[in-house]
Amino acid sequence: MIVRIARLLKRLRGNQRGNVLILASASLTAVVAAAGIGVDTVQWYLWKRQLQQAVDTGSTAGAIAMAFDRDSDLAVNQEVTRTANTTFTIEAINTPPATGAFAGDASAIEVIAKTSRALPFSSVFLSTAPDIRVRAVATSIGVGRPCVIATATTGTGIEVFGGADVSLDCPVASNSPGGVSVDVGGTSYLDTDLVLSVGGIDYSSGNLPSDTSIVPYGLPVEDPLADRAFSWDTGPCDETGYHVTPSNYDEPEPGVYCNGFFIQGHVKMHGGVYVIRRGSVQFNSSAVVELFGDGGVTFVLTGTSATNVATVSINGGATVNLAAPTEAENATWAGILFYQDPRGPASHTINGGSDINLEGIIYMPTGDLTYNGDSTQTAQCLLIVTERIRFGGTNNIENDCNDDVDKWAGTARVIRVVE
């Protein structure tokens, strides 16, 4: 018996027919393990991508909340909760960010979140599930310097109506959160590279160039002149009902003009500040208005109460060449061509033409302006800040301004994820 068993073992020792099966069985374990780890890795990557998207939108919501002085932490938590497809923990919300290129930037917000979930196969080899951590930083980025800013907080701020053809070498921005904050309607055409609005933007494909950047429901553009300290002469009237009739000539001096400033003839204006108290600045069709040559001019439109603030009316057919003072000429009013007392409201009309050239800032933060033109009109430098503005006719504003005007242009900003 023992001899038989010894002979059998001797034969098995030299038999190689079962080796492949043994090796295949041993290898199968490694193959299955690799496949299982691969499947779990794909799931981890999916969770990371989904959580990254949620944190990106959360940081964007936080940056928007910061821009409107709202609770940024609340906005982040609500948005990440709304968009996340897996369980998560927000580890940190940092304003300013604690790390990265935007560390210390008070306008930026950093969001760090993680998820950790066990998977059946990897749990065989791992005692604890791995942490999947993501990070995003969002902030406001400057995208342009608008030359037309509507400060209205309700309704339509910018309207381009009828068959108007408006060419602007600059962006436009409306701060109204209304459903139609910017309205480019009819057969009108607004040639600009950026339309920015806190509310909605109503237009058709033929109303704007195909490459125009359109940003509805974005950030407001701060009033670039809100912090400037303006003051003017509140003394007695130097002139009352000033009127230059057709065919007559005069050389008005800076001062206080009550009950209007009417020009139908030819005037050369000395440089300085013209305070118009009540009434209207009117340049009619036969008027010729130009500078004397001793500096630029500023018209301050004011009144004795909020109901009688002076207005501007410039009519086609007039010849008008006016420019604002430089900083060297008048540090207080540098760059300002028309200024409306914010006690307003008031409504103004500029009907342009080939012989009307206005250079400077039209600043009427509580006023409504209708700006009409014709096919030959070109304004080399015009910055318009009004509560509402309506464009009609044909206007070409090149926005080629000197430093005394250009430095007061506002900055249009959008929220972007930057890290």
GROMACS .gro file of C-alpha atoms in nm:
model
  419
    1MET     CA    1   0.000   0.000   0.000
    2ILE     CA    2   0.270   0.236   0.098
    3VAL     CA    3   0.461   0.147  -0.216
    4ARG     CA    4   0.157   0.226  -0.431
    5ILE     CA    5   0.110   0.569  -0.273
    6ALA     CA    6   0.477   0.649  -0.322
    7ARG     CA    7   0.458   0.556  -0.690
    8LEU     CA    8   0.144   0.778  -0.736
    9LEU     CA    9   0.310   1.078  -0.579
   10LYS     CA   10   0.616   1.023  -0.794
   11ARG     CA   11   0.399   1.028  -1.108
   12LEU     CA   12   0.212   1.347  -0.996
   13ARG     CA   13   0.539   1.523  -0.924
   14GLY     CA   14   0.641   1.493  -1.285
   15ASN     CA   15   0.294   1.569  -1.432
   16GLN     CA   16   0.266   1.933  -1.567
   17ARG     CA   17  -0.086   1.923  -1.717
   18GLY     CA   18  -0.253   2.119  -1.427
   19ASN     CA   19  -0.008   2.409  -1.407
   20VAL     CA   20  -0.203   2.641  -1.637
   21LEU     CA   21  -0.520   2.603  -1.433
   22ILE     CA   22  -0.337   2.678  -1.111
   23LEU     CA   23  -0.170   2.988  -1.258
   24ALA     CA   24  -0.496   3.110  -1.415
   25SER     CA   25  -0.676   3.075  -1.085
   26ALA     CA   26  -0.406   3.271  -0.906
   27SER     CA   27  -0.411   3.547  -1.172
   28LEU     CA   28  -0.788   3.579  -1.173
   29THR     CA   29  -0.783   3.730  -0.828
   30ALA     CA   30  -0.558   4.015  -0.946
   31VAL     CA   31  -0.772   4.075  -1.257
   32VAL     CA   32  -1.093   4.097  -1.056
   33ALA     CA   33  -0.925   4.327  -0.803
   34ALA     CA   34  -0.799   4.562  -1.077
   35ALA     CA   35  -1.144   4.574  -1.238
   36GLY     CA   36  -1.309   4.645  -0.905
   37ILE     CA   37  -1.065   4.924  -0.819
   38GLY     CA   38  -1.115   5.070  -1.168
   39VAL     CA   39  -1.493   5.080  -1.128
   40ASP     CA   40  -1.464   5.245  -0.786
   41THR     CA   41  -1.211   5.499  -0.920
   42VAL     CA   42  -1.454   5.601  -1.194
   43GLN     CA   43  -1.722   5.653  -0.930
   44TRP     CA   44  -1.487   5.861  -0.716
   45TYR     CA   45  -1.397   6.075  -1.020
   46LEU     CA   46  -1.767   6.126  -1.099
   47TRP     CA   47  -1.838   6.238  -0.744
   48LYS     CA   48  -1.541   6.476  -0.759
   49ARG     CA   49  -1.660   6.630  -1.085
   50GLN     CA   50  -2.016   6.669  -0.959
   51LEU     CA   51  -1.902   6.824  -0.633
   52GLN     CA   52  -1.663   7.056  -0.821
   53GLN     CA   53  -1.952   7.184  -1.031
   54ALA     CA   54  -2.157   7.242  -0.716
   55VAL     CA   55  -1.872   7.430  -0.546
   56ASP     CA   56  -1.812   7.637  -0.861
   57THR     CA   57  -2.175   7.752  -0.862
   58GLY     CA   58  -2.165   7.798  -0.486
   59SER     CA   59  -1.862   8.027  -0.500
   60THR     CA   60  -2.028   8.220  -0.785
   61ALA     CA   61  -2.342   8.265  -0.575
   62GLY     CA   62  -2.129   8.381  -0.283
   63ALA     CA   63  -1.946   8.638  -0.496
   64ILE     CA   64  -2.278   8.771  -0.630
   65ALA     CA   65  -2.412   8.798  -0.275
   66MET     CA   66  -2.100   8.991  -0.174
   67ALA     CA   67  -2.153   9.232  -0.464
   68PHE     CA   68  -2.504   9.307  -0.337
   69ASP     CA   69  -2.398   9.321   0.032
   70ARG     CA   70  -2.589   9.003   0.118
   71ASP     CA   71  -2.501   8.698   0.329
   72SER     CA   72  -2.239   8.521   0.119
   73ASP     CA   73  -2.211   8.215   0.347
   74LEU     CA   74  -2.585   8.158   0.321
   75ALA     CA   75  -2.573   8.192  -0.058
   76VAL     CA   76  -2.288   7.939  -0.083
   77ASN     CA   77  -2.461   7.682   0.135
   78GLN     CA   78  -2.793   7.715  -0.044
   79GLU     CA   79  -2.641   7.687  -0.391
   80VAL     CA   80  -2.411   7.393  -0.312
   81THR     CA   81  -2.702   7.213  -0.147
   82ARG     CA   82  -2.922   7.279  -0.449
   83THR     CA   83  -2.673   7.154  -0.709
   84ALA     CA   84  -2.476   6.877  -0.533
   85ASN     CA   85  -2.556   6.519  -0.637
   86THR     CA   86  -2.389   6.353  -0.342
   87THR     CA   87  -2.349   6.401   0.029
   88PHE     CA   88  -2.092   6.667   0.115
   89THR     CA   89  -1.935   6.871   0.390
   90ILE     CA   90  -1.834   7.235   0.340
   91GLU     CA   91  -1.501   7.261   0.517
   92ALA     CA   92  -1.439   7.632   0.468
   93ILE     CA   93  -1.582   7.951   0.319
   94ASN     CA   94  -1.306   8.210   0.319
   95THR     CA   95  -1.342   8.577   0.235
   96PRO     CA   96  -1.080   8.670   0.135
   97PRO     CA   97  -0.931   8.337   0.017
   98ALA     CA   98  -0.668   8.188   0.245
   99THR     CA   99  -0.460   8.035  -0.035
  100GLY     CA  100  -0.393   8.066  -0.406
  101ALA     CA  101  -0.341   8.359  -0.639
  102PHE     CA  102  -0.632   8.555  -0.486
  103ALA     CA  103  -0.527   8.513  -0.122
  104GLY     CA  104  -0.605   8.835   0.063
  105ASP     CA  105  -0.833   8.970  -0.213
  106ALA     CA  106  -1.141   9.101  -0.027
  107SER     CA  107  -1.355   9.084  -0.341
  108ALA     CA  108  -1.296   8.709  -0.383
  109ILE     CA  109  -1.450   8.413  -0.202
  110GLU     CA  110  -1.300   8.065  -0.154
  111VAL     CA  111  -1.513   7.752  -0.099
  112ILE     CA  112  -1.368   7.414   0.004
  113ALA     CA  113  -1.587   7.105   0.029
  114LYS     CA  114  -1.540   6.730   0.053
  115THR     CA  115  -1.731   6.407   0.020
  116SER     CA  116  -1.640   6.063   0.156
  117ARG     CA  117  -1.841   5.750   0.077
  118ALA     CA  118  -1.746   5.384   0.097
  119LEU     CA  119  -1.783   5.158  -0.206
  120PRO     CA  120  -1.836   4.781  -0.179
  121PHE     CA  121  -1.523   4.654  -0.353
  122SER     CA  122  -1.266   4.907  -0.231
  123SER     CA  123  -1.399   4.862   0.123
  124VAL     CA  124  -1.244   4.514   0.121
  125PHE     CA  125  -0.900   4.674   0.100
  126LEU     CA  126  -0.954   5.014   0.266
  127SER     CA  127  -1.049   5.052   0.631
  128THR     CA  128  -1.191   5.403   0.565
  129ALA     CA  129  -1.328   5.564   0.250
  130PRO     CA  130  -1.097   5.820   0.085
  131ASP     CA  131  -1.178   6.195   0.113
  132ILE     CA  132  -1.262   6.365  -0.217
  133ARG     CA  133  -1.187   6.735  -0.170
  134VAL     CA  134  -1.261   7.023  -0.413
  135ARG     CA  135  -1.198   7.397  -0.407
  136ALA     CA  136  -1.323   7.699  -0.602
  137VAL     CA  137  -1.254   8.072  -0.593
  138ALA     CA  138  -1.487   8.327  -0.753
  139THR     CA  139  -1.458   8.703  -0.783
  140SER     CA  140  -1.572   8.996  -0.994
  141ILE     CA  141  -1.366   9.066  -1.305
  142GLY     CA  142  -1.362   9.392  -1.499
  143VAL     CA  143  -1.480   9.341  -1.859
  144GLY     CA  144  -1.512   9.695  -1.993
  145ARG     CA  145  -1.560  10.066  -1.924
  146PRO     CA  146  -1.911  10.178  -2.022
  147CYS     CA  147  -1.960  10.523  -2.171
  148VAL     CA  148  -2.337  10.497  -2.115
  149ILE     CA  149  -2.460  10.410  -1.765
  150ALA     CA  150  -2.828  10.415  -1.664
  151THR     CA  151  -2.865  10.440  -1.286
  152ALA     CA  152  -3.239  10.360  -1.270
  153THR     CA  153  -3.335  10.096  -1.014
  154THR     CA  154  -3.673  10.016  -1.173
  155GLY     CA  155  -3.814   9.981  -1.522
  156THR     CA  156  -3.616  10.028  -1.843
  157GLY     CA  157  -3.286  10.210  -1.807
  158ILE     CA  158  -3.164  10.211  -2.169
  159GLU     CA  159  -3.393  10.218  -2.473
  160VAL     CA  160  -3.295  10.226  -2.839
  161PHE     CA  161  -3.617  10.285  -3.028
  162GLY     CA  162  -3.766  10.309  -3.375
  163GLY     CA  163  -3.510  10.293  -3.651
  164ALA     CA  164  -3.224  10.437  -3.445
  165ASP     CA  165  -2.870  10.354  -3.553
  166VAL     CA  166  -2.637  10.402  -3.257
  167SER     CA  167  -2.264  10.337  -3.286
  168LEU     CA  168  -2.076  10.334  -2.956
  169ASP     CA  169  -1.707  10.267  -2.921
  170CYS     CA  170  -1.772  10.144  -2.567
  171PRO     CA  171  -2.002   9.922  -2.356
  172VAL     CA  172  -2.344  10.023  -2.219
  173ALA     CA  173  -2.479   9.929  -1.876
  174SER     CA  174  -2.817   9.950  -1.703
  175ASN     CA  175  -2.852   9.907  -1.327
  176SER     CA  176  -3.226   9.841  -1.327
  177PRO     CA  177  -3.325   9.488  -1.221
  178GLY     CA  178  -3.642   9.514  -1.429
  179GLY     CA  179  -3.752   9.244  -1.668
  180VAL     CA  180  -3.662   9.472  -1.959
  181SER     CA  181  -3.373   9.678  -1.826
  182VAL     CA  182  -3.226   9.732  -2.175
  183ASP     CA  183  -3.467   9.749  -2.468
  184VAL     CA  184  -3.329   9.751  -2.824
  185GLY     CA  185  -3.646   9.736  -3.028
  186GLY     CA  186  -3.802   9.788  -3.368
  187THR     CA  187  -3.553   9.811  -3.652
  188SER     CA  188  -3.300   9.991  -3.435
  189TYR     CA  189  -2.935   9.889  -3.426
  190LEU     CA  190  -2.696   9.930  -3.134
  191ASP     CA  191  -2.333   9.880  -3.235
  192THR     CA  192  -2.142   9.806  -2.915
  193ASP     CA  193  -1.913   9.530  -2.788
  194LEU     CA  194  -2.089   9.478  -2.453
  195VAL     CA  195  -2.442   9.519  -2.316
  196LEU     CA  196  -2.456   9.467  -1.940
  197SER     CA  197  -2.770   9.475  -1.728
  198VAL     CA  198  -2.882   9.392  -1.376
  199GLY     CA  199  -3.218   9.295  -1.526
  200GLY     CA  200  -3.327   9.152  -1.860
  201ILE     CA  201  -3.217   9.256  -2.209
  202ASP     CA  202  -3.478   9.260  -2.486
  203TYR     CA  203  -3.348   9.250  -2.844
  204SER     CA  204  -3.369   9.059  -3.170
  205SER     CA  205  -3.085   8.911  -3.374
  206GLY     CA  206  -3.076   9.211  -3.608
  207ASN     CA  207  -3.057   9.470  -3.328
  208LEU     CA  208  -2.699   9.396  -3.216
  209PRO     CA  209  -2.375   9.280  -3.381
  210SER     CA  210  -2.332   8.903  -3.374
  211ASP     CA  211  -2.016   8.930  -3.164
  212THR     CA  212  -2.162   9.158  -2.896
  213SER     CA  213  -2.125   9.020  -2.544
  214ILE     CA  214  -2.467   9.023  -2.379
  215VAL     CA  215  -2.474   8.992  -1.999
  216PRO     CA  216  -2.824   9.005  -1.847
  217TYR     CA  217  -2.891   8.968  -1.475
  218GLY     CA  218  -2.538   9.074  -1.391
  219LEU     CA  219  -2.377   9.317  -1.152
  220PRO     CA  220  -2.459   9.688  -1.132
  221VAL     CA  221  -2.200   9.939  -1.248
  222GLU     CA  222  -2.118  10.180  -0.970
  223ASP     CA  223  -2.185  10.545  -1.038
  224PRO     CA  224  -1.827  10.655  -1.117
  225LEU     CA  225  -1.889  11.013  -1.002
  226ALA     CA  226  -2.095  10.944  -0.690
  227ASP     CA  227  -1.808  11.029  -0.456
  228ARG     CA  228  -1.705  11.351  -0.625
  229ALA     CA  229  -1.780  11.662  -0.419
  230PHE     CA  230  -1.966  11.915  -0.632
  231SER     CA  231  -2.061  12.262  -0.513
  232TRP     CA  232  -2.184  12.567  -0.697
  233ASP     CA  233  -2.276  12.931  -0.653
  234THR     CA  234  -2.604  12.966  -0.462
  235GLY     CA  235  -2.598  13.344  -0.455
  236PRO     CA  236  -2.829  13.591  -0.628
  237CYS     CA  237  -2.896  13.582  -1.000
  238ASP     CA  238  -2.644  13.748  -1.227
  239GLU     CA  239  -2.885  13.725  -1.521
  240THR     CA  240  -3.256  13.651  -1.539
  241GLY     CA  241  -3.414  13.514  -1.854
  242TYR     CA  242  -3.091  13.541  -2.053
  243HIS     CA  243  -3.177  13.540  -2.423
  244VAL     CA  244  -2.968  13.596  -2.734
  245THR     CA  245  -3.205  13.647  -3.025
  246PRO     CA  246  -3.135  13.552  -3.389
  247SER     CA  247  -2.865  13.754  -3.566
  248ASN     CA  248  -2.734  13.890  -3.233
  249TYR     CA  249  -2.395  13.819  -3.074
  250ASP     CA  250  -2.280  13.798  -2.712
  251GLU     CA  251  -1.995  13.671  -2.495
  252PRO     CA  252  -2.153  13.535  -2.174
  253GLU     CA  253  -1.951  13.509  -1.855
  254PRO     CA  254  -1.970  13.234  -1.590
  255GLY     CA  255  -2.228  13.306  -1.321
  256VAL     CA  256  -2.582  13.237  -1.200
  257TYR     CA  257  -2.850  13.248  -1.470
  258CYS     CA  258  -3.210  13.230  -1.349
  259ASN     CA  259  -3.516  13.128  -1.550
  260GLY     CA  260  -3.326  12.988  -1.844
  261PHE     CA  261  -3.039  13.035  -2.086
  262PHE     CA  262  -3.184  13.077  -2.438
  263ILE     CA  263  -2.959  13.099  -2.741
  264GLN     CA  264  -3.091  13.168  -3.089
  265GLY     CA  265  -2.805  13.388  -3.203
  266HIS     CA  266  -2.426  13.361  -3.184
  267VAL     CA  267  -2.240  13.334  -2.852
  268LYS     CA  268  -1.882  13.272  -2.752
  269MET     CA  269  -1.878  13.142  -2.397
  270HIS     CA  270  -1.599  13.227  -2.158
  271GLY     CA  271  -1.460  12.930  -1.966
  272GLY     CA  272  -1.612  12.851  -1.626
  273VAL     CA  273  -1.924  12.731  -1.446
  274TYR     CA  274  -2.270  12.843  -1.559
  275VAL     CA  275  -2.531  12.780  -1.291
  276ILE     CA  276  -2.876  12.761  -1.447
  277ARG     CA  277  -3.144  12.801  -1.179
  278ARG     CA  278  -3.488  12.703  -1.307
  279GLY     CA  279  -3.589  12.717  -1.671
  280SER     CA  280  -3.394  12.551  -1.950
  281VAL     CA  281  -3.070  12.567  -2.143
  282GLN     CA  282  -3.197  12.596  -2.500
  283PHE     CA  283  -2.986  12.603  -2.814
  284ASN     CA  284  -3.232  12.645  -3.098
  285SER     CA  285  -3.192  12.579  -3.470
  286SER     CA  286  -3.038  12.914  -3.557
  287ALA     CA  287  -2.795  12.919  -3.263
  288VAL     CA  288  -2.416  12.922  -3.291
  289VAL     CA  289  -2.255  12.828  -2.959
  290GLU     CA  290  -1.880  12.799  -2.917
  291LEU     CA  291  -1.604  12.853  -2.666
  292PHE     CA  292  -1.428  13.186  -2.632
  293GLY     CA  293  -1.094  13.011  -2.596
  294ASP     CA  294  -1.013  13.067  -2.230
  295GLY     CA  295  -1.122  12.727  -2.099
  296GLY     CA  296  -1.400  12.471  -2.102
  297VAL     CA  297  -1.749  12.517  -1.959
  298THR     CA  298  -1.980  12.339  -1.717
  299PHE     CA  299  -2.357  12.385  -1.701
  300VAL     CA  300  -2.502  12.319  -1.356
  301LEU     CA  301  -2.875  12.255  -1.384
  302THR     CA  302  -3.048  12.335  -1.057
  303GLY     CA  303  -3.354  12.503  -0.911
  304THR     CA  304  -3.513  12.633  -0.595
  305SER     CA  305  -3.684  12.298  -0.529
  306ALA     CA  306  -3.697  11.942  -0.660
  307THR     CA  307  -3.981  12.036  -0.895
  308ASN     CA  308  -3.813  12.315  -1.092
  309VAL     CA  309  -3.463  12.188  -1.165
  310ALA     CA  310  -3.340  12.331  -1.496
  311THR     CA  311  -3.333  12.118  -1.811
  312VAL     CA  312  -3.139  12.099  -2.139
  313SER     CA  313  -3.287  12.121  -2.487
  314ILE     CA  314  -3.053  12.122  -2.787
  315ASN     CA  315  -3.222  12.124  -3.126
  316GLY     CA  316  -3.100  12.009  -3.464
  317GLY     CA  317  -2.987  12.291  -3.688
  318ALA     CA  318  -2.789  12.457  -3.410
  319THR     CA  319  -2.412  12.482  -3.435
  320VAL     CA  320  -2.268  12.381  -3.099
  321ASN     CA  321  -1.905  12.317  -3.012
  322LEU     CA  322  -1.858  12.280  -2.637
  323ALA     CA  323  -1.605  12.103  -2.418
  324ALA     CA  324  -1.577  12.052  -2.043
  325PRO     CA  325  -1.296  12.210  -1.842
  326THR     CA  326  -0.975  12.021  -1.783
  327GLU     CA  327  -0.846  11.950  -1.435
  328ALA     CA  328  -0.591  12.227  -1.475
  329GLU     CA  329  -0.873  12.472  -1.555
  330ASN     CA  330  -1.113  12.363  -1.279
  331ALA     CA  331  -1.032  12.074  -1.045
  332THR     CA  332  -1.389  12.056  -0.905
  333TRP     CA  333  -1.568  12.039  -1.238
  334ALA     CA  334  -1.301  11.873  -1.452
  335GLY     CA  335  -1.459  11.671  -1.731
  336ILE     CA  336  -1.819  11.774  -1.649
  337LEU     CA  337  -2.010  11.938  -1.934
  338PHE     CA  338  -2.369  11.908  -1.801
  339TYR     CA  339  -2.449  11.838  -1.437
  340GLN     CA  340  -2.804  11.803  -1.308
  341ASP     CA  341  -2.875  11.871  -0.944
  342PRO     CA  342  -2.973  11.525  -0.805
  343ARG     CA  343  -3.273  11.682  -0.636
  344GLY     CA  344  -3.441  11.632  -0.980
  345PRO     CA  345  -3.608  11.458  -1.156
  346ALA     CA  346  -3.583  11.638  -1.488
  347SER     CA  347  -3.616  11.546  -1.855
  348HIS     CA  348  -3.364  11.655  -2.118
  349THR     CA  349  -3.342  11.634  -2.495
  350ILE     CA  350  -3.041  11.654  -2.727
  351ASN     CA  351  -3.132  11.652  -3.095
  352GLY     CA  352  -2.796  11.619  -3.262
  353GLY     CA  353  -2.669  11.708  -3.603
  354SER     CA  354  -2.352  11.746  -3.804
  355ASP     CA  355  -2.277  12.079  -3.638
  356ILE     CA  356  -2.317  11.963  -3.279
  357ASN     CA  357  -2.004  11.847  -3.101
  358LEU     CA  358  -2.019  11.792  -2.725
  359GLU     CA  359  -1.713  11.671  -2.538
  360GLY     CA  360  -1.728  11.578  -2.172
  361ILE     CA  361  -1.950  11.411  -1.916
  362ILE     CA  362  -2.326  11.440  -1.911
  363TYR     CA  363  -2.403  11.362  -1.548
  364MET     CA  364  -2.773  11.342  -1.462
  365PRO     CA  365  -2.814  11.053  -1.215
  366THR     CA  366  -3.179  11.144  -1.147
  367GLY     CA  367  -3.260  11.272  -1.497
  368ASP     CA  368  -3.403  11.126  -1.815
  369LEU     CA  369  -3.222  11.201  -2.140
  370THR     CA  370  -3.345  11.152  -2.496
  371TYR     CA  371  -3.046  11.162  -2.730
  372ASN     CA  372  -3.133  11.190  -3.100
  373GLY     CA  373  -2.890  11.232  -3.385
  374ASP     CA  374  -2.857  11.227  -3.760
  375SER     CA  375  -2.631  11.043  -4.003
  376THR     CA  376  -2.358  11.307  -3.993
  377GLN     CA  377  -2.324  11.345  -3.617
  378THR     CA  378  -2.008  11.230  -3.440
  379ALA     CA  379  -1.915  11.290  -3.076
  380GLN     CA  380  -1.546  11.242  -3.015
  381CYS     CA  381  -1.583  11.214  -2.639
  382LEU     CA  382  -1.902  11.171  -2.443
  383LEU     CA  383  -1.961  10.991  -2.114
  384ILE     CA  384  -2.329  10.971  -2.023
  385VAL     CA  385  -2.451  10.886  -1.671
  386THR     CA  386  -2.827  10.933  -1.640
  387GLU     CA  387  -3.116  10.765  -1.464
  388ARG     CA  388  -3.264  10.667  -1.800
  389ILE     CA  389  -3.156  10.726  -2.158
  390ARG     CA  390  -3.340  10.684  -2.488
  391PHE     CA  391  -3.150  10.678  -2.816
  392GLY     CA  392  -3.315  10.775  -3.140
  393GLY     CA  393  -3.186  10.878  -3.482
  394THR     CA  394  -2.827  10.810  -3.581
  395ASN     CA  395  -2.552  10.860  -3.325
  396ASN     CA  396  -2.181  10.791  -3.344
  397ILE     CA  397  -1.991  10.826  -3.018
  398GLU     CA  398  -1.624  10.741  -3.064
  399ASN     CA  399  -1.536  10.783  -2.697
  400ASP     CA  400  -1.187  10.911  -2.772
  401CYS     CA  401  -1.156  11.103  -2.445
  402ASN     CA  402  -0.872  11.281  -2.272
  403ASP     CA  403  -0.763  11.175  -1.925
  404ASP     CA  404  -0.981  11.437  -1.754
  405VAL     CA  405  -1.290  11.250  -1.878
  406ASP     CA  406  -1.165  10.896  -1.933
  407LYS     CA  407  -1.055  10.842  -1.574
  408TRP     CA  408  -1.415  10.888  -1.456
  409ALA     CA  409  -1.555  10.606  -1.668
  410GLY     CA  410  -1.706  10.327  -1.459
  411THR     CA  411  -1.603   9.962  -1.475
  412ALA     CA  412  -1.841   9.687  -1.586
  413ARG     CA  413  -1.780   9.367  -1.391
  414VAL     CA  414  -1.894   9.005  -1.412
  415ILE     CA  415  -1.858   8.717  -1.166
  416ARG     CA  416  -1.626   8.438  -1.273
  417VAL     CA  417  -1.469   8.130  -1.119
  418VAL     CA  418  -1.097   8.208  -1.128
  419GLU     CA  419  -0.951   7.908  -0.945
   0.00000   0.00000   0.00000
